[in-house]
mmCIF file with all atom_site columns, C-alpha atoms in Angstrom:
data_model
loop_
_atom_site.group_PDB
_atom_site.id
_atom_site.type_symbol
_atom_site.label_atom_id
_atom_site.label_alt_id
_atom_site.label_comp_id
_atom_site.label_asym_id
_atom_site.label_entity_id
_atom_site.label_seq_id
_atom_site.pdbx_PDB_ins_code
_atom_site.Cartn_x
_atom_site.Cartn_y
_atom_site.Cartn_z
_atom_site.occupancy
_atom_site.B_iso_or_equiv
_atom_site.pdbx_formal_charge
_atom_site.auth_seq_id
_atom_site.auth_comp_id
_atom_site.auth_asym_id
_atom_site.auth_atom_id
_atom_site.pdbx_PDB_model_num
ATOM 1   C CA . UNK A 1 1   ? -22.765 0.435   -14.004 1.00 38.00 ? 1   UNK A CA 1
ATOM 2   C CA . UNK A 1 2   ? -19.178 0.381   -12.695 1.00 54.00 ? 2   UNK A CA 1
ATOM 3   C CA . UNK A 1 3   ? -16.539 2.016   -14.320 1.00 65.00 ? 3   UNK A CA 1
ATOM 4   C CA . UNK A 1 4   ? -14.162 -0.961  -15.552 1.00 79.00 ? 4   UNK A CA 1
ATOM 5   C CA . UNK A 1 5   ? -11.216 1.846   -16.409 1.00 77.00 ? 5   UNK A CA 1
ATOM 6   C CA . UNK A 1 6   ? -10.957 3.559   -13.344 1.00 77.00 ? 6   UNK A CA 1
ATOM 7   C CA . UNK A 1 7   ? -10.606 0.412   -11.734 1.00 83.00 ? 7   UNK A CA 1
ATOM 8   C CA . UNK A 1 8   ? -7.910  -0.699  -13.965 1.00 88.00 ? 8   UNK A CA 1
ATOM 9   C CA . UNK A 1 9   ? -6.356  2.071   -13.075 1.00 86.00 ? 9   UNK A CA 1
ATOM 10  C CA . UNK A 1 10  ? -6.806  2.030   -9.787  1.00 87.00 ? 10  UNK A CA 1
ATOM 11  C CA . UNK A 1 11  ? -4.849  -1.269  -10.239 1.00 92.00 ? 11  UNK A CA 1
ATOM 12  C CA . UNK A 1 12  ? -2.182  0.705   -11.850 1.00 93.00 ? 12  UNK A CA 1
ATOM 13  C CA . UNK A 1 13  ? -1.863  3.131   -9.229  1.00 93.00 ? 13  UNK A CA 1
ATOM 14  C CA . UNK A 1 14  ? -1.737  0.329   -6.664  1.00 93.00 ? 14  UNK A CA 1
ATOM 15  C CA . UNK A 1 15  ? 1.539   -1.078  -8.762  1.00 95.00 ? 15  UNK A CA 1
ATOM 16  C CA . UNK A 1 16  ? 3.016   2.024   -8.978  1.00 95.00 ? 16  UNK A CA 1
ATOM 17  C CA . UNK A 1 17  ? 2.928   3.099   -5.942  1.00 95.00 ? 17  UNK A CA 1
ATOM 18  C CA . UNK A 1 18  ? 4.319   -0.176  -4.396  1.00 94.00 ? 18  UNK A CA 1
ATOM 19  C CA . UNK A 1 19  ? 7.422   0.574   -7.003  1.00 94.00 ? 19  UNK A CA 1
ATOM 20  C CA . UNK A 1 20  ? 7.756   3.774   -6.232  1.00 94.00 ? 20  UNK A CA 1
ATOM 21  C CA . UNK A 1 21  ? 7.810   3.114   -2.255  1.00 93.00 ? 21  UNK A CA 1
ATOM 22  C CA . UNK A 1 22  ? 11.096  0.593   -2.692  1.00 91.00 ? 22  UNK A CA 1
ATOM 23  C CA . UNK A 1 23  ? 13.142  3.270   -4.469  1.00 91.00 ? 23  UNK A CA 1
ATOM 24  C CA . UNK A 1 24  ? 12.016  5.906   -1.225  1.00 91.00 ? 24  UNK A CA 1
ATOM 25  C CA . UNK A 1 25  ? 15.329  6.519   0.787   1.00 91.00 ? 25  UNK A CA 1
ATOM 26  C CA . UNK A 1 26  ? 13.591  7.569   3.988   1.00 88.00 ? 26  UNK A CA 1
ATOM 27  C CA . UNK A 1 27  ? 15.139  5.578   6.772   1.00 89.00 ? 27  UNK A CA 1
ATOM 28  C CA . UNK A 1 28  ? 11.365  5.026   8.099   1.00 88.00 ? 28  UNK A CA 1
ATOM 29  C CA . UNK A 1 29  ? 10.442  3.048   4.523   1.00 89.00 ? 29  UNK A CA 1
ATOM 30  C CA . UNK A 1 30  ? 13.490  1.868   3.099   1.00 86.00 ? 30  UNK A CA 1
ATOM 31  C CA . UNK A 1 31  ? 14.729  -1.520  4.856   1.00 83.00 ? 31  UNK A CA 1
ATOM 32  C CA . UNK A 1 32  ? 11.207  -2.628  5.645   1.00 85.00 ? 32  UNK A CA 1
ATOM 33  C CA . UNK A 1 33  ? 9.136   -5.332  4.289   1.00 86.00 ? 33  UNK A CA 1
ATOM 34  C CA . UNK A 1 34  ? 6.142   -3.282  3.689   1.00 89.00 ? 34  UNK A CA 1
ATOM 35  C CA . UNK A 1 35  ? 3.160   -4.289  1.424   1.00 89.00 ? 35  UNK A CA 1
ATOM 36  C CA . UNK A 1 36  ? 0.371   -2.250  -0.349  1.00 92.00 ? 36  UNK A CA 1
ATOM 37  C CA . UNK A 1 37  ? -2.754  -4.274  0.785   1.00 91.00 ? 37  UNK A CA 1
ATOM 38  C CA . UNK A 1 38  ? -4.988  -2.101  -1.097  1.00 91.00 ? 38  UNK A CA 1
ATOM 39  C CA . UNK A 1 39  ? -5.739  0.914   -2.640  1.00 92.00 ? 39  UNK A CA 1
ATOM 40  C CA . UNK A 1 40  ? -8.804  2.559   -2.767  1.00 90.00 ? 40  UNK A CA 1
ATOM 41  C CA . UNK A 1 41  ? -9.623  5.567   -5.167  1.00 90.00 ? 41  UNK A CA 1
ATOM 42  C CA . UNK A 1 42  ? -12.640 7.745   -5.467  1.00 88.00 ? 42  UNK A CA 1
ATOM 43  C CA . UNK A 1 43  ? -14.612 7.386   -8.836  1.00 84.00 ? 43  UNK A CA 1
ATOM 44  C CA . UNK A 1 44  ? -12.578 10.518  -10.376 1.00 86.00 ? 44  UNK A CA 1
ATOM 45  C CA . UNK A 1 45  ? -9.092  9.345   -9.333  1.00 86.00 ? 45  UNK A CA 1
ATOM 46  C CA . UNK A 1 46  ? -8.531  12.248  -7.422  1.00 91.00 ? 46  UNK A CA 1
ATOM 47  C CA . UNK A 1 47  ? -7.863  11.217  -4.249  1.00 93.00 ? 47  UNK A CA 1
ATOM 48  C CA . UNK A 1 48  ? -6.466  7.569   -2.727  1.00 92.00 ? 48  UNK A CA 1
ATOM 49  C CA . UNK A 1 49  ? -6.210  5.584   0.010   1.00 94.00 ? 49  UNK A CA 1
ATOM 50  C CA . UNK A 1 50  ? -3.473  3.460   0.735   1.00 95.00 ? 50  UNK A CA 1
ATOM 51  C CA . UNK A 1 51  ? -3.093  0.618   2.858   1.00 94.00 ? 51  UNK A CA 1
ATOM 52  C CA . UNK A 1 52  ? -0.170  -0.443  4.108   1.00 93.00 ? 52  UNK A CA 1
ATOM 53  C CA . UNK A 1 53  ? 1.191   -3.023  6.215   1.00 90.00 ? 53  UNK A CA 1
ATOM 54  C CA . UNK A 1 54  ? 4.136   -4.597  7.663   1.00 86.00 ? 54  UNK A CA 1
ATOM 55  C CA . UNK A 1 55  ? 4.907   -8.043  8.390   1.00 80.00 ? 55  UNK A CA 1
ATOM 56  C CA . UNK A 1 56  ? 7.455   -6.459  11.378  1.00 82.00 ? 56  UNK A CA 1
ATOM 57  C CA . UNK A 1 57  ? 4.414   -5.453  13.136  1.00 81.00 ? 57  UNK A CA 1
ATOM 58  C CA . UNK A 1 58  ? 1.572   -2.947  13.393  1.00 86.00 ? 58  UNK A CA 1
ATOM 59  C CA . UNK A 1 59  ? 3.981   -0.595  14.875  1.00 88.00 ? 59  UNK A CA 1
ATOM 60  C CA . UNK A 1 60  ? 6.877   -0.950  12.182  1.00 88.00 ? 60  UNK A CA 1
ATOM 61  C CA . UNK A 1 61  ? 3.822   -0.119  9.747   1.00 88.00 ? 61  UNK A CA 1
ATOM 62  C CA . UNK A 1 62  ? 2.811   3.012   11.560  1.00 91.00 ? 62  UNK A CA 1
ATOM 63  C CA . UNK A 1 63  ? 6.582   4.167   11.392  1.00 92.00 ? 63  UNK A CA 1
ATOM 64  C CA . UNK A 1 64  ? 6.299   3.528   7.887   1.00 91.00 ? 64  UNK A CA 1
ATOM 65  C CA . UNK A 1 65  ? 3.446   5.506   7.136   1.00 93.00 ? 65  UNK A CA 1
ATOM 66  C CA . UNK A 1 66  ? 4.694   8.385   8.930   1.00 93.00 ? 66  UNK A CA 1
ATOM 67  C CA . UNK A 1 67  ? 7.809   8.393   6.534   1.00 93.00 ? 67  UNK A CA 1
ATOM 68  C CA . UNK A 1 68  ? 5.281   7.847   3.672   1.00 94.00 ? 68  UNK A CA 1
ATOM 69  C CA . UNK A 1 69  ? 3.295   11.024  4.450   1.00 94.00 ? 69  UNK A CA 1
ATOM 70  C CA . UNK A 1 70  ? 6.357   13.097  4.385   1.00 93.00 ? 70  UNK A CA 1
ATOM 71  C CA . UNK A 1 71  ? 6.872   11.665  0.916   1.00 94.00 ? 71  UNK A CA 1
ATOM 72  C CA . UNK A 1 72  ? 3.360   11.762  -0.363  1.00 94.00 ? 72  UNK A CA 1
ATOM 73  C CA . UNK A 1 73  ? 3.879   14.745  -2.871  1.00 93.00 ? 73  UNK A CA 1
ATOM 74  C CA . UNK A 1 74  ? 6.742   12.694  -3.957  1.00 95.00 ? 74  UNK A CA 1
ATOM 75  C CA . UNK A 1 75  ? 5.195   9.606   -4.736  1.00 95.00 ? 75  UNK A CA 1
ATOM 76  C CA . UNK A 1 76  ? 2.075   11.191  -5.746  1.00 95.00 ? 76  UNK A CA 1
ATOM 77  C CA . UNK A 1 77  ? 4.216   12.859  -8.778  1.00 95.00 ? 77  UNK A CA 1
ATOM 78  C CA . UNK A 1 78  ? 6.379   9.777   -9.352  1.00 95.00 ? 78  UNK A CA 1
ATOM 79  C CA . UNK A 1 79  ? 2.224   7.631   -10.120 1.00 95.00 ? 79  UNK A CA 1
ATOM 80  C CA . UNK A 1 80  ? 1.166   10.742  -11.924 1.00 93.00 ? 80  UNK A CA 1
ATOM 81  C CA . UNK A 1 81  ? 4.313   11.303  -14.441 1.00 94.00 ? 81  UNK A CA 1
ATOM 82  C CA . UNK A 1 82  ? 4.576   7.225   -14.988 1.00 94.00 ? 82  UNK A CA 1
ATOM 83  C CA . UNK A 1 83  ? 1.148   6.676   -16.029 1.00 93.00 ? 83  UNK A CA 1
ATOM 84  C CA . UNK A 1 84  ? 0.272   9.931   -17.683 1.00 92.00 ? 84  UNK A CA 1
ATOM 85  C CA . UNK A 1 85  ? -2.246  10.462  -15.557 1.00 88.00 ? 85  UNK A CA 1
ATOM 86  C CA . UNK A 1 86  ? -3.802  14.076  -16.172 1.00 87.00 ? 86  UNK A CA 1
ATOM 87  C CA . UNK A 1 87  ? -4.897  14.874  -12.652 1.00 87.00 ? 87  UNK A CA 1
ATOM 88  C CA . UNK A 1 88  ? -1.982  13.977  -10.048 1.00 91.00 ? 88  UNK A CA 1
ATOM 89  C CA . UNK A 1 89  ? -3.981  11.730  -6.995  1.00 91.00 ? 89  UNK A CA 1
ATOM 90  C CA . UNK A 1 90  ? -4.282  13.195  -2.980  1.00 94.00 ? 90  UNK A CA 1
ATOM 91  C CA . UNK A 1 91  ? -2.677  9.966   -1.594  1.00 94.00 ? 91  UNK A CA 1
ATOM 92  C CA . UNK A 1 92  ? -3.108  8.965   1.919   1.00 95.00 ? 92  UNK A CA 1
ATOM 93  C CA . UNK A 1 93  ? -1.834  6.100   4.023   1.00 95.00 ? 93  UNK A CA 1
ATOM 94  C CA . UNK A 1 94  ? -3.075  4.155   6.137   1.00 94.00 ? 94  UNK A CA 1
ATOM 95  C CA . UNK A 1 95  ? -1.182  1.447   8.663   1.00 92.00 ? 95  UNK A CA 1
ATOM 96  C CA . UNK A 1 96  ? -2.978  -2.339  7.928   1.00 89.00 ? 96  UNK A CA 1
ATOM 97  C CA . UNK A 1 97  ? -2.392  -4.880  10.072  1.00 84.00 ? 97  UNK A CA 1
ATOM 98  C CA . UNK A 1 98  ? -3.590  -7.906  7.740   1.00 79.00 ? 98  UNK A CA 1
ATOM 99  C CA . UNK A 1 99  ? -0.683  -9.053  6.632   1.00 76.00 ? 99  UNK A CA 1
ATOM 100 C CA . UNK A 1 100 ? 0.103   -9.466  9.961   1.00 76.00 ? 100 UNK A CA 1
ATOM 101 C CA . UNK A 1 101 ? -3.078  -10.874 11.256  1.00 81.00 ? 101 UNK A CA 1
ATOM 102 C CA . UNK A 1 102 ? -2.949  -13.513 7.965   1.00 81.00 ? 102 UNK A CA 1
ATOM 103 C CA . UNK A 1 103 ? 0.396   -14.785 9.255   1.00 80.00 ? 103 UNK A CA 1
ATOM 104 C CA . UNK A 1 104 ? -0.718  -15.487 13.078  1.00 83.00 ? 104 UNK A CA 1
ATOM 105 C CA . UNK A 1 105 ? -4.443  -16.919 11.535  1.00 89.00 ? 105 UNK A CA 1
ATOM 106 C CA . UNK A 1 106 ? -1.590  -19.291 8.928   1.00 87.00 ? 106 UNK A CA 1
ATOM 107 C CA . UNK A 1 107 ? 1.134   -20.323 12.483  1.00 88.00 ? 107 UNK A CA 1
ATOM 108 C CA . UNK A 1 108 ? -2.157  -21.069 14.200  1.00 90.00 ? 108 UNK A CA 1
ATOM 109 C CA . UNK A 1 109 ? -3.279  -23.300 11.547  1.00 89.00 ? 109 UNK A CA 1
ATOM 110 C CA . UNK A 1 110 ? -0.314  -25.293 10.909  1.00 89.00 ? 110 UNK A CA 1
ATOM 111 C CA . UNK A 1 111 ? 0.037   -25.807 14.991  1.00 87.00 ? 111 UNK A CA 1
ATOM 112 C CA . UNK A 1 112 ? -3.062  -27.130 14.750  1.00 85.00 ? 112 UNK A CA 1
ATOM 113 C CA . UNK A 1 113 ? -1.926  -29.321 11.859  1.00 81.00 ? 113 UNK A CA 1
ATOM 114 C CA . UNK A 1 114 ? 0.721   -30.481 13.640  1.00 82.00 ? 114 UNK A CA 1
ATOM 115 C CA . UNK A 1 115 ? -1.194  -31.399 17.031  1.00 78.00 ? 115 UNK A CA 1
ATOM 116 C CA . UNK A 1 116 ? -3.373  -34.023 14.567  1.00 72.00 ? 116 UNK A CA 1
#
């Protein structure tokens, strides 16, 4: 039977950390447009994995995560202390190139559109 409350808050995790990464003042995260694709947490909310993309590029994303490691502990905290959370999570992020991907599948589409 699944557990409906850890994936709740899994889902609250997910919107917390996406807050938490636009207040970071690392020059490799702030300025970008980076998105949390996803978030996936083990049953006991212990430890997480975060997607995260860029719609700059795969490589703008892997910048980005490399400024997100070095704030993991950080942001890790920042999740814990806003949602009371009595175990703080083992985050780790991972570049995503969907967003990307969904934006050349979305300009090939509307060429096509256009050649009708």
């Amino acid at each position: 039977m699944p557990s409906y409350k850890s994936a709740r808050t899994a889902e609250d995790i997910h919107r917390e950390i996406a807050a938490v990464i636009r207040e970071l003042k690392d020059p490799r995260v702030s300025g970008r447009i980076l998105t949390v694709v996803r978030v996936d947490m083990s049953s006991d909310l212990e430890f997480g994995k975060v997607y995260v993309s860029s719609l700059n590029g795969m490589e703008d994303a892997r910048e980005a995560v490399q400024g997100l490691h070095s704030a993991a502990g950080f942001i890790s905290r920042e999740v814990c202390r806003r949602l009371q959370l009595r175990a703080r999570p083992v985050l780790e992020f991972i570049a995503d190139d969907s967003v990307e991907r969904g934006a050349q599948i979305f300009r090939k589409l509307n060429e096509l559109k256009e050649h009708e």
